[in-house]
Coordinates of C-alpha atoms and ligand atoms in Angstrom, one line a residue:
X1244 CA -14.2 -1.4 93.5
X1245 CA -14.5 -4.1 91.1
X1246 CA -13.2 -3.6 88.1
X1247 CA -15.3 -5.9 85.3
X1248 CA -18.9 -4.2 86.5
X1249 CA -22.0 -4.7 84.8
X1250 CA -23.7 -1.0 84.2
X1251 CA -27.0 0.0 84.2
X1252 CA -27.8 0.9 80.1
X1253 CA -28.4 5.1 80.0
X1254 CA -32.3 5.3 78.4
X1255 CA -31.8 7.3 75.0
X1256 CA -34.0 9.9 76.7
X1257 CA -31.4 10.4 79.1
X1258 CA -28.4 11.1 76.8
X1259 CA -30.6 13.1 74.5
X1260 CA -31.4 15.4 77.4
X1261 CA -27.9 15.5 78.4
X1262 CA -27.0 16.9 75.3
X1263 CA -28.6 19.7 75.9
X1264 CA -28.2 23.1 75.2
X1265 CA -29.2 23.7 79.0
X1266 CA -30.3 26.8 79.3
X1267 CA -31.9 29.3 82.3
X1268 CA -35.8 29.0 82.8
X1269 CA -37.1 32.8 82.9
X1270 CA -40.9 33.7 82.1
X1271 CA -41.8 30.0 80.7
X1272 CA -38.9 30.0 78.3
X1273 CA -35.9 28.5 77.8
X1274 CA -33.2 31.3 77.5
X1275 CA -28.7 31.5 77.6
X1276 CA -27.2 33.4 79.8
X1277 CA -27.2 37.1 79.1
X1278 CA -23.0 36.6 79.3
X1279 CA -23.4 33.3 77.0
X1280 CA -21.3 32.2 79.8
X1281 CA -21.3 28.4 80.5
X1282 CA -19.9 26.1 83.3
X1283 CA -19.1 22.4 83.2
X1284 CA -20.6 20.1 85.3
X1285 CA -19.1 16.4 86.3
X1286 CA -19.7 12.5 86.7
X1287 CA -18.2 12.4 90.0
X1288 CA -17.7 8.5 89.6
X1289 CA -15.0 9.4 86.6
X1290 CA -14.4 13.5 86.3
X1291 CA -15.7 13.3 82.9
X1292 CA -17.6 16.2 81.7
X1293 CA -21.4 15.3 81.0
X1294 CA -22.4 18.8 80.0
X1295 CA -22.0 22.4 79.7
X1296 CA -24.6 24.4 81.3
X1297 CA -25.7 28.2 81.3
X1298 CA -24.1 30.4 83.8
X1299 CA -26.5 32.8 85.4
X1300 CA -25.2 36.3 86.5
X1301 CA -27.2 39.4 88.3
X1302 CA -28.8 40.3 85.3
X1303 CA -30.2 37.4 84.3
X1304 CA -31.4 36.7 88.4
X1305 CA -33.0 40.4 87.7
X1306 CA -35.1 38.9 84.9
X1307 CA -36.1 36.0 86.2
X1308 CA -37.2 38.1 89.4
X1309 CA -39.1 40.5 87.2
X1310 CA -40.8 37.6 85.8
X1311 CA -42.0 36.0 88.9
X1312 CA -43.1 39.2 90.4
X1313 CA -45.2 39.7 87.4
X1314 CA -46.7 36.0 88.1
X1315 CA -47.2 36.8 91.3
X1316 CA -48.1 40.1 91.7
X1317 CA -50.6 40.5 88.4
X1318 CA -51.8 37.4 90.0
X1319 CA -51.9 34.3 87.8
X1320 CA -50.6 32.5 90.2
X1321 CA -51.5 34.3 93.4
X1322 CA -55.1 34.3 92.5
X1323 CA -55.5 31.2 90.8
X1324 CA -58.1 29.2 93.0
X1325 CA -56.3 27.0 95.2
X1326 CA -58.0 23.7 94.1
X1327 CA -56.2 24.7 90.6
X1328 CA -53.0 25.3 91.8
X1329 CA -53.8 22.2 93.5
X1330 CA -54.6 20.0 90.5
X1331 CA -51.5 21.7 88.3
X1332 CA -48.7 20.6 91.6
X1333 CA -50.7 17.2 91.4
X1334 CA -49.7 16.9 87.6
X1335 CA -46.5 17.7 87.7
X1336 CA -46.1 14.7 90.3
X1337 CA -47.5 12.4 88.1
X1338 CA -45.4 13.4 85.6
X1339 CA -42.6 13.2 87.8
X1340 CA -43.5 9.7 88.5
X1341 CA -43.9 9.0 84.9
X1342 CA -40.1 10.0 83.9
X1343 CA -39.1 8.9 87.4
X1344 CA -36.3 6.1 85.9
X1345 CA -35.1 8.8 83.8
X1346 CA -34.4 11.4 86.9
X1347 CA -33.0 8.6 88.2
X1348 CA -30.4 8.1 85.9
X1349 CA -29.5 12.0 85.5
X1350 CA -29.4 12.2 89.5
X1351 CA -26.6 9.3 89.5
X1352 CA -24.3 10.5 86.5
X1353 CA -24.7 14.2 87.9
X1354 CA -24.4 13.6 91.9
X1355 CA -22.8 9.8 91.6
X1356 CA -25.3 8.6 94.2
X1357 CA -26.2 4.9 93.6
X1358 CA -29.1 4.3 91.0
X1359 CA -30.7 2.2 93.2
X1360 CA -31.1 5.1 96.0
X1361 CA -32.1 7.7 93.4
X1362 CA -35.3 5.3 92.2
X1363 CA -36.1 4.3 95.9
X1364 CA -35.2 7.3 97.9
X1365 CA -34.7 10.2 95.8
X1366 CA -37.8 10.0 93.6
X1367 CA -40.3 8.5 95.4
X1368 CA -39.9 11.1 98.2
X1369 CA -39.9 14.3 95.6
X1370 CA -43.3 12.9 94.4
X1371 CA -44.2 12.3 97.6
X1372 CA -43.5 15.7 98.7
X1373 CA -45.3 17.2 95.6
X1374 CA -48.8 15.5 96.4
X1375 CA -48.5 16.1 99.7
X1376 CA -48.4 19.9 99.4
X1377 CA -51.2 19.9 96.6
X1378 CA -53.3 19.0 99.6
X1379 CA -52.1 21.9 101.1
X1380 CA -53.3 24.0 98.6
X1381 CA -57.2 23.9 99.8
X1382 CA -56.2 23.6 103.8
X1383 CA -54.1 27.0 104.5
X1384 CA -56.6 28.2 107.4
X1385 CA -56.2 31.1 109.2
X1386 CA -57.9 31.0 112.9
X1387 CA -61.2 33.2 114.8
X1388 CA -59.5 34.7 117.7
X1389 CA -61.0 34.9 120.7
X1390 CA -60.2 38.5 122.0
X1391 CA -60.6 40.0 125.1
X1392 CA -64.1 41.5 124.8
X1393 CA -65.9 39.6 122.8
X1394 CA -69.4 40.8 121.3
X1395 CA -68.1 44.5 120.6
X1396 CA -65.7 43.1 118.1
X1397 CA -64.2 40.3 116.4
X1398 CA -61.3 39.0 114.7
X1399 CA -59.4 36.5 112.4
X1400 CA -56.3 35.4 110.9
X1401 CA -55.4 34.7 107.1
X1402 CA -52.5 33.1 105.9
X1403 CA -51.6 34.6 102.6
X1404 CA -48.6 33.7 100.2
X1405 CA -45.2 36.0 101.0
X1406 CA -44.6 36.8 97.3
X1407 CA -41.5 36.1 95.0
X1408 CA -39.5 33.3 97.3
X1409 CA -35.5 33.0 96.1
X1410 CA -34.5 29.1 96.9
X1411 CA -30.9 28.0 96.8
X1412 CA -30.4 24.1 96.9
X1413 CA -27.2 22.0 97.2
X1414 CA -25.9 18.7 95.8
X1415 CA -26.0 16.1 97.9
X1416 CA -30.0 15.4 97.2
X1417 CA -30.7 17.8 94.2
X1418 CA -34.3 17.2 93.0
X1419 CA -35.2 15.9 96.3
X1420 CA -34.4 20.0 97.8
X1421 CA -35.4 21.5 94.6
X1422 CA -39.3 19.9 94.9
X1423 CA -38.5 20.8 98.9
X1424 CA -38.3 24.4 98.2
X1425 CA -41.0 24.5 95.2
X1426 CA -43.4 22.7 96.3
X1427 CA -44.6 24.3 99.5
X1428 CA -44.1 27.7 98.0
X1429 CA -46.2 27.0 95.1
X1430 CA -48.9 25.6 97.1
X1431 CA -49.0 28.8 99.4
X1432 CA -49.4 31.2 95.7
X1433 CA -45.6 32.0 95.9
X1434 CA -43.9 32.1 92.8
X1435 CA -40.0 30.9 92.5
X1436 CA -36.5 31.7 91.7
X1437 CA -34.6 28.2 91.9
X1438 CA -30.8 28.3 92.0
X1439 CA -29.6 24.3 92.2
X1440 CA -26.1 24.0 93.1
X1441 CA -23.6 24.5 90.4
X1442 CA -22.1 20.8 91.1
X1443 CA -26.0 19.4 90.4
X1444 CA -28.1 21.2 88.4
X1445 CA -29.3 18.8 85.8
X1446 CA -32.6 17.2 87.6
X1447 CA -33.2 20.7 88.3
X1448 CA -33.4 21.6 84.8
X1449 CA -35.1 18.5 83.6
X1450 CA -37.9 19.4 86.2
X1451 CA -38.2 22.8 84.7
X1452 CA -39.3 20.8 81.5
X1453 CA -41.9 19.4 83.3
X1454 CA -43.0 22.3 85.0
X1455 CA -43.7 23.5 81.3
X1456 CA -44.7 20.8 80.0
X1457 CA -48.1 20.1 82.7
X1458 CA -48.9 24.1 81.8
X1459 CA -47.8 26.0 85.0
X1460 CA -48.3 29.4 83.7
X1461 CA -44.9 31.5 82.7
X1462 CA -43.0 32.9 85.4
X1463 CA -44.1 31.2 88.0
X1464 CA -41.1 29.0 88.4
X1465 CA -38.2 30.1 87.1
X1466 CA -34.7 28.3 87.6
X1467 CA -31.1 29.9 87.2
X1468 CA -28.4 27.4 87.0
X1469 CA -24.8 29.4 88.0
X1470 CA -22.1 29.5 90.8
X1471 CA -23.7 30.7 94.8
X1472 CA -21.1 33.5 95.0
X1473 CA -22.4 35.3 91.4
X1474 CA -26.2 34.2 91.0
X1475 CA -27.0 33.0 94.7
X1476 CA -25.5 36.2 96.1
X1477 CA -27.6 38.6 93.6
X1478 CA -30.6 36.5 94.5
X1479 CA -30.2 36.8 98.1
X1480 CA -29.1 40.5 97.7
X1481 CA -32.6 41.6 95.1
X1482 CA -35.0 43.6 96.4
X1483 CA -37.4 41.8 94.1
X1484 CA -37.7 38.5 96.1
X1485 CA -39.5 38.4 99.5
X1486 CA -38.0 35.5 101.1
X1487 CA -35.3 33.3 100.3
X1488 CA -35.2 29.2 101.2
X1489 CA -31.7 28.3 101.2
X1490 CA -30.2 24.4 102.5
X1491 CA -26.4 24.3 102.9
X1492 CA -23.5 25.2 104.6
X1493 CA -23.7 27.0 107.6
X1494 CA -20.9 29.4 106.5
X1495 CA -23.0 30.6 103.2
X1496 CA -26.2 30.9 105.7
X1497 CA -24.2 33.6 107.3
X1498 CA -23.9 35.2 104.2
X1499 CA -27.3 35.2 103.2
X1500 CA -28.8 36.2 106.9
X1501 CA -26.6 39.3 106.5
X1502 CA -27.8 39.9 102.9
X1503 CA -31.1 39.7 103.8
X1504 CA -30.6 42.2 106.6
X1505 CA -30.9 44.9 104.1
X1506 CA -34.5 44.8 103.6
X1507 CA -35.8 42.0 106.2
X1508 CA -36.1 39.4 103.6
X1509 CA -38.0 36.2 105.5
X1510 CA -35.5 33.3 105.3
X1511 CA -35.9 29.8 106.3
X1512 CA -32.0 28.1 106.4
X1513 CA -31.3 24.3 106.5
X1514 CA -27.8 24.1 107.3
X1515 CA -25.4 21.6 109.0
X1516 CA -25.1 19.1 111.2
X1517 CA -23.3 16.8 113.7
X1518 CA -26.4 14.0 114.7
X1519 CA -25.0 12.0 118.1
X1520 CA -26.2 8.4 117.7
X1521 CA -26.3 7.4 121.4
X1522 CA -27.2 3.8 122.2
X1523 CA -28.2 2.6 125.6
X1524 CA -27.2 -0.4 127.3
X1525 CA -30.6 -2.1 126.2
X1526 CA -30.5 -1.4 122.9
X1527 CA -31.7 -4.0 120.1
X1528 CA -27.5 -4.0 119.6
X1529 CA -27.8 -5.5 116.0
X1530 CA -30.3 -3.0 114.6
X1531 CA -28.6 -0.4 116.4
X1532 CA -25.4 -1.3 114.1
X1533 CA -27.3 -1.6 111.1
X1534 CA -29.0 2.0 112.0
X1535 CA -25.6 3.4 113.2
X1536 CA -24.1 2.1 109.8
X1537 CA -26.6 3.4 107.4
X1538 CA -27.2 6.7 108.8
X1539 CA -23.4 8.0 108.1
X1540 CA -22.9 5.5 105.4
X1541 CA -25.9 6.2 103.4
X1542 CA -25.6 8.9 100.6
X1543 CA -21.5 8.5 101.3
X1544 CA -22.5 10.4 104.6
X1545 CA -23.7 13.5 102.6
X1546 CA -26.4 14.1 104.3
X1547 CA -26.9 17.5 107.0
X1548 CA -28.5 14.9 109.2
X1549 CA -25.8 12.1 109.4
X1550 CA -25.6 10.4 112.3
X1551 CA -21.9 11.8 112.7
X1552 CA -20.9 11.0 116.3
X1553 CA -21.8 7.7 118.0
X1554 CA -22.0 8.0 122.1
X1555 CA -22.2 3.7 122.9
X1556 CA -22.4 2.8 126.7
X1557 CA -19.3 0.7 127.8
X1558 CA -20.8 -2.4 128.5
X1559 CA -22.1 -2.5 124.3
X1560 CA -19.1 0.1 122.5
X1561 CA -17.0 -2.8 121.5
X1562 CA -19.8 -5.0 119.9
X1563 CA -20.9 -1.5 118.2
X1564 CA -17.6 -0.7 117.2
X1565 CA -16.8 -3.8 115.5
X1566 CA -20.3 -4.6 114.0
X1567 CA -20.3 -0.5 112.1
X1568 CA -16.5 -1.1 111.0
X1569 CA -17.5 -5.0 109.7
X1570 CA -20.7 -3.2 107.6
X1571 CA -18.2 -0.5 107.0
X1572 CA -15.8 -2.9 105.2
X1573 CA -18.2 -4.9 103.6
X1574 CA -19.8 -2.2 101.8
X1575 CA -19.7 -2.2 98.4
X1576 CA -17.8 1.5 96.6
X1577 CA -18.7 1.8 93.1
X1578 CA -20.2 3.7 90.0
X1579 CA -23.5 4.7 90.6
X1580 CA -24.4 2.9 87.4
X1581 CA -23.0 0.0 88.2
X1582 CA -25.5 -3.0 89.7
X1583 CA -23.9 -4.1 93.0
X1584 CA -23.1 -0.2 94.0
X1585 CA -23.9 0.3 97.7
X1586 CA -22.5 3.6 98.1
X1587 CA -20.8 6.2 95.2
X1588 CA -18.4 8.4 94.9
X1589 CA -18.6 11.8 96.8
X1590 CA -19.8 14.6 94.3
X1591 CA -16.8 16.3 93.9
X1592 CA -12.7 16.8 94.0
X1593 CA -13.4 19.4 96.6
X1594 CA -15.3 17.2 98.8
X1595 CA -13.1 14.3 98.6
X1596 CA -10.2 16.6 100.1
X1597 CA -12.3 17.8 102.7
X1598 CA -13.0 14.7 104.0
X1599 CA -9.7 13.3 104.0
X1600 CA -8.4 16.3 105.7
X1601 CA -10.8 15.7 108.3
X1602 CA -9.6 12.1 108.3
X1603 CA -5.9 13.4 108.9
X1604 CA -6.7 16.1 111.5
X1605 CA -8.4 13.6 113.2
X1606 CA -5.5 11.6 113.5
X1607 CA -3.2 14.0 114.2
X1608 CA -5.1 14.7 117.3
X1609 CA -5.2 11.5 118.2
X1610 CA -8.0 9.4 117.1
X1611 CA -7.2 5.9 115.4
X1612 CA -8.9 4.4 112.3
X1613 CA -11.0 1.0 112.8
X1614 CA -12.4 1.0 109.5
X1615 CA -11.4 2.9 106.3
X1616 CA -9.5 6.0 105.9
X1617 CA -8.4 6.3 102.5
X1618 CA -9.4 7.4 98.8
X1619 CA -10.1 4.4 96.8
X1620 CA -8.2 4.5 93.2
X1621 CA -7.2 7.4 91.3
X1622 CA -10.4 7.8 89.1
X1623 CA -13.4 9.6 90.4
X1624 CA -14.3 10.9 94.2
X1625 CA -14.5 7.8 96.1
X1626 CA -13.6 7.1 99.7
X1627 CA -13.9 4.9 102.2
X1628 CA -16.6 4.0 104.9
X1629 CA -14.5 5.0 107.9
X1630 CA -14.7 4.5 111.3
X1631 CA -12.8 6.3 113.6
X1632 CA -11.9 5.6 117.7
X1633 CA -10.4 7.8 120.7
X1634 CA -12.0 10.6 118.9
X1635 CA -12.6 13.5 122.1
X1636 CA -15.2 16.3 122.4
X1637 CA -12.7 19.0 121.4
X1638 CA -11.7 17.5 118.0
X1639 CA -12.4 19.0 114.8
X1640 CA -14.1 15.7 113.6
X1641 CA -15.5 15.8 116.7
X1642 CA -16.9 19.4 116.1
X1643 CA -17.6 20.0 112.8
X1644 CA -19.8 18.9 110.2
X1645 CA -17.6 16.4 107.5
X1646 CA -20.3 15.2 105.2
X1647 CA -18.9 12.2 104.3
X1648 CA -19.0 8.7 105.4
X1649 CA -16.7 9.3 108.4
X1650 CA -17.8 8.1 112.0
X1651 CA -16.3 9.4 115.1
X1652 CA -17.3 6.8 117.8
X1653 CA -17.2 7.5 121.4
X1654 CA -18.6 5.8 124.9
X1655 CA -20.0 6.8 127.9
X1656 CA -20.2 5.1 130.9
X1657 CA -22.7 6.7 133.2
X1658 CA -26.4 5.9 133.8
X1659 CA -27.2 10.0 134.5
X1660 CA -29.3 11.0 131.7
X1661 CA -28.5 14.7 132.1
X1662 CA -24.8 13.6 131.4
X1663 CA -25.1 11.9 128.7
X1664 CA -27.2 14.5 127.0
X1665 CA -25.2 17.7 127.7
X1666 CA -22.4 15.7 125.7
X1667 CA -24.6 15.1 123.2
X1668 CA -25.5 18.4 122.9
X1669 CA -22.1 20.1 122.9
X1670 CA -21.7 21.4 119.2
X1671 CA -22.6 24.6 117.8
X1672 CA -25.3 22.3 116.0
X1673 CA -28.6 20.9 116.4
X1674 CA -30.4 19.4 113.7
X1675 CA -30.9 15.4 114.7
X1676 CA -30.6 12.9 117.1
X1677 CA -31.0 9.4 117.4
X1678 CA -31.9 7.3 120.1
X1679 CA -31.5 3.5 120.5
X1680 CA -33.2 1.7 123.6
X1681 CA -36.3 -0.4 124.5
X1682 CA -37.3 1.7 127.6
X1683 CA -40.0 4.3 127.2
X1684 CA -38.7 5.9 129.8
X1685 CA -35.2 6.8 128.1
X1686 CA -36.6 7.5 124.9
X1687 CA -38.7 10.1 126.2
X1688 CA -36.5 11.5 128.8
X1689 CA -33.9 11.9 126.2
X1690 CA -35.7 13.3 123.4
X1691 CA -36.5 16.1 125.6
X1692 CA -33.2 16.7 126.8
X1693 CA -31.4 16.9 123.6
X1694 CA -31.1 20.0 121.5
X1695 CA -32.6 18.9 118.2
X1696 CA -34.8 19.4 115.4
X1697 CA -35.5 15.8 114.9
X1698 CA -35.2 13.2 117.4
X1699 CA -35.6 9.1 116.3
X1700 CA -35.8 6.8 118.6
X1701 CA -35.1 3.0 117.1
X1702 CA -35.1 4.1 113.6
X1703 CA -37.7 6.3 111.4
X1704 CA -36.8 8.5 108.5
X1705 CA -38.2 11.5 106.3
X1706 CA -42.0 12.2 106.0
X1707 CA -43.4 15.4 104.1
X1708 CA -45.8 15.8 106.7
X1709 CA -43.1 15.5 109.6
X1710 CA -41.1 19.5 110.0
X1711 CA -37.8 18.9 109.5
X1712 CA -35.0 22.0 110.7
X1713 CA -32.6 22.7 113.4
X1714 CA -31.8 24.0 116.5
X1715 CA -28.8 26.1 117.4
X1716 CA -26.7 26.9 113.8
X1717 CA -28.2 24.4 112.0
X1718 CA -30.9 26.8 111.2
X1719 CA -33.8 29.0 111.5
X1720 CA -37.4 27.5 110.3
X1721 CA -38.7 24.0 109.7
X1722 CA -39.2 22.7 106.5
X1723 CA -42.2 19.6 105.0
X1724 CA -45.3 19.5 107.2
X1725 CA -47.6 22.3 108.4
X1726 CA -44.6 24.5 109.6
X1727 CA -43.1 23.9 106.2
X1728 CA -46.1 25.4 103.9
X1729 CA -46.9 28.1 106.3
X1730 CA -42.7 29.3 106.4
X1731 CA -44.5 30.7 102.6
X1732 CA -46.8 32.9 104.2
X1733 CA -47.9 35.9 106.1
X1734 CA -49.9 36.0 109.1
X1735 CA -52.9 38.7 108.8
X1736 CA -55.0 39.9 111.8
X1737 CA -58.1 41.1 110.5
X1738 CA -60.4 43.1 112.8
X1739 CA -63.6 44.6 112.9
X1740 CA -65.9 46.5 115.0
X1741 CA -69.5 45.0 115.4
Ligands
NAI405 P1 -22.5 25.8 99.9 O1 -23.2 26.3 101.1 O2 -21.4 26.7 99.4 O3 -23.5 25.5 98.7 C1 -24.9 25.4 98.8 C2 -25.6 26.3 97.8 O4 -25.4 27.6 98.2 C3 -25.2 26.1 96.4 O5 -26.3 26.3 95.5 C4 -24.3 27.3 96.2 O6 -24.2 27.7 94.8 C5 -24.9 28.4 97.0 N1 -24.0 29.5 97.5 C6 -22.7 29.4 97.7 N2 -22.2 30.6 98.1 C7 -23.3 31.5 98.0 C8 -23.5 32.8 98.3 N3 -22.4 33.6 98.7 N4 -24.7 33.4 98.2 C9 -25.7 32.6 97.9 N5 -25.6 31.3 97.6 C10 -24.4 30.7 97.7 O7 -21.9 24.4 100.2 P2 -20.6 23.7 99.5 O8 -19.5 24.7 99.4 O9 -21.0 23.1 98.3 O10 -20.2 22.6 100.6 C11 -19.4 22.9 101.7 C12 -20.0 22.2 103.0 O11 -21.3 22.7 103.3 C13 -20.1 20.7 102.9 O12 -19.0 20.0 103.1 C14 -21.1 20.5 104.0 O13 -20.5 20.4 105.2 C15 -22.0 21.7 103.9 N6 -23.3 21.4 103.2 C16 -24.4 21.1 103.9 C17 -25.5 20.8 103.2 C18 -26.8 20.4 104.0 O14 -27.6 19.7 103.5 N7 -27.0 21.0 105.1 C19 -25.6 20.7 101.7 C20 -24.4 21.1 101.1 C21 -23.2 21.4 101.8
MG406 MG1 -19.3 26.8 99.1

């Protein structure tokens, strides 16, 4: 980290809004907690406070479900014509898009992600996310089905909205897994409880202005900042909400599966992962180390679909090796704010321990460092790009699911396909892959070999129309695409004799 920085100039907007008061979002009105409790929440690139923020408790989750049923069920929302719900999600894009450098600015101070990756990653995909669903809106189909005697009667599907959805969203992309979770839902006729992590809720809130402001009618989004074991666990525990949307760890998934038991809530969960970057001997080797680089360095390796565990064949592991550990070192740490920022702090005190205790257990068992390893100052949550060697199947870092910009590399030296997948394959996870060669023939052998949601071959990255979700414990349910929108519905038969 350089110490004389230039840094970006906060827009007035911006510190007005994070001012505040910040308050709960229940029935189209800003409201305080019931308790007048409030938490703090951080700029992980100094520990300074930015704001205090209203801490939601069961009661005020059993208002803000009361309101959203009402939305739902009396049917403002549920009934609205879907070219209207269409044009309102459509709106709120554009204005979205219009205040897009001032999310920007909130995402960096509140999650310390680089400015420069907010405005081109962060915003540009909630946006696109938004508009995409808004098509949705006028396209939910159900099917004629073709039953077994036809002419005496006949039958169709309908897809209809599954009511009052509960989504709880974590820290790492905050408005990008809000607009996830609200999006689709609103484009089926759901109506919404949104609980943003308690580490990250300001974009969160400053989309509920929004959401007011382009004239969505009260209720039917409604957004509960607070801490996951008080106000996630009453959402996930209400009888009031049909289904609950939930991305994060895979221990809290646990939790919610179990609380949603009790009346068969539908849930869709995004949870962990470990991706396996596995190059081939023919591999385009320099963009395989840019790839390999920027998929566990990007976001300070916060990111469920990380490419965690790099499997190189012998002949190329060295020339990997030392190409990710010379990117590592050359990338630049910083404030967010500041200009020449490549990669932030990670969001929190917590997370920057749990990632150096990965480090160390990983040494302890064995593995040795080729790039990184340590915190950098004393001031804010930043760590090094790291690169770690000798790593072995049965290590923790080998195992589980760091989230931070730590790479366990690793090579194989057989040509059986079957081999190199079932190592690939051996974690309890299985939300990505990535593939590098230039033969057809391996990339499509191996994609369906390998145990994963989302399989890249060469590169390729996030599309709203492309399901994203995991295999194994890294979930149940896809999320974006067709898959994505219809997660918000229910499946009717209808049937009628002629
Ligand atoms: P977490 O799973 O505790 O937090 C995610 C969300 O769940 C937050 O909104 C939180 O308030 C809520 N939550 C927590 N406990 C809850 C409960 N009992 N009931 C309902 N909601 C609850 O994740 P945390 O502790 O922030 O991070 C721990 C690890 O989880 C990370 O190191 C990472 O490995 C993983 N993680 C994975 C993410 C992903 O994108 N798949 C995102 C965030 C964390
Ligand atoms: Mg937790």
């Amino acid at each position: 980290m350089s110490v004389n920085v230039s840094m970006a100039m906060i827009p007035a907007a911006v510190s007005e809004f994070m001012r505040g008061p910040h308050r709960l979002l229940i029935d189209g009105k800003w409201v305080p907690a019931a308790s007048h409790r409030t938490f703090p929440t951080h700029n992980p690139a100094d520990g300074s406070l930015l704001s205090d923020i209203a801490a939601a408790e069961a009661v005020d989750v059993d208002l803000a479900v009361t309101a959203a049923r009402r939305a739902f069920d009396d049917g403002p929302w549920s009934r609205m014509a879907p070219a209207a719900r269409a044009k309102l999600i459509w709106k709120l894009a554009d204005a979205l898009e219009a205040q897009a450098e001032e999310f920007a600015f909130i995402e960096t101070l509140d999650n310390g992600k680089p400015l420069n990756d907010a405005k081109v990653v962060d915003l540009p995909h909630s946006i696109e996310v938004l508009r995409y669903f808004a098509g949705w809106c006028t396209k939910l189909n159900g099917e004629s089905i073709s039953i077994s005697n036809p002419g005496t009667w006949h039958a169709y599907t309908t897809r209809e909205p599954v009511g009052v959805v509960g989504s709880i969203t974590p820290w790492n992309a905050p408005l990008m897994m809000a607009v996830s979770k609200i999006a689709p839902a609103l484009a089926a006729g759901c109506t919404v409880v949104l609980k943003p992590a308690e580490q990250t809720p300001l974009t969160a809130l400053k989309l509920g202005q929004l959401i007011l402001d382009v004239g969505f009618p009260d209720g039917v989004v409604n957004i509960l900042t607070g801490f996951g074991e008080t106000a996630g666990a009453a959402m996930t525990a209400h009888p009031g909400i049909d289904k609950v949307t939930f991305t994060g760890s895979t221990e809290v998934g646990r939790l919610i599966v179990r609380a949603a038991a009790a009346d068969f809530k539908r849930v869709t969960l995004e949870l962990g992962g470990k991706t396996p970057v596995i190059v081939f001997p023919d591999a385009d080797i320099d963009r395989a180390i840019e790839g390999a680089a920027r998929s566990i360095f990007s976001n300070a390796g916060q990111i469920c679909n990380a490419g965690s565990r790099l499997y190189a064949h012998r002949d190329v592991f060295e020339r990997l090796v030392d190409g990710v550990s010379r990117r590592a070192s050359e990338i630049r740490v910083g404030a967010g704010l500041a200009a020449s920022t490549q990669m932030g702090p990670v969001v929190s005190q917590e997370q920057l321990e749990r990632i150096s205790g990965f480090i160390a257990s990983g040494q302890n068992q064995g593995a040795e460092i080729r790039a990184g390893g340590g915190r950098i100052g004393s001031e804010g949550y930043f760590i090094q790009p790291t690169v770690l060697t000798g790593t072995r199947p049965d290590m923790d870092v080998v195992q589980q699911e760091i989230f931070g910009p730590v790479l366990c590399a690793m090579s194989y030296d057989e040509a059986d396909l079957d081999r190199i997948a079932r190592e690939a394959n051996a974690t309890n996870y299985g939300l990505g892959a990535v593939l590098w060669t230039q033969n057809l023939s391996t990339a499509h052998k191996m994609a369906r070999k390998l145990k994963a949601g989302t399989v890249r071959v060469n590169g390729g990255g996030l599309d709203p129309a492309l399901p994203f979700g995991g295999f194994k414990q890294s979930g149940w349910g896809r999320e974006l695409g067709r898959e994505g929108i219809e997660g918000y519905t229910e499946l009717k038969s209808v049937a009628m004799a002629l």
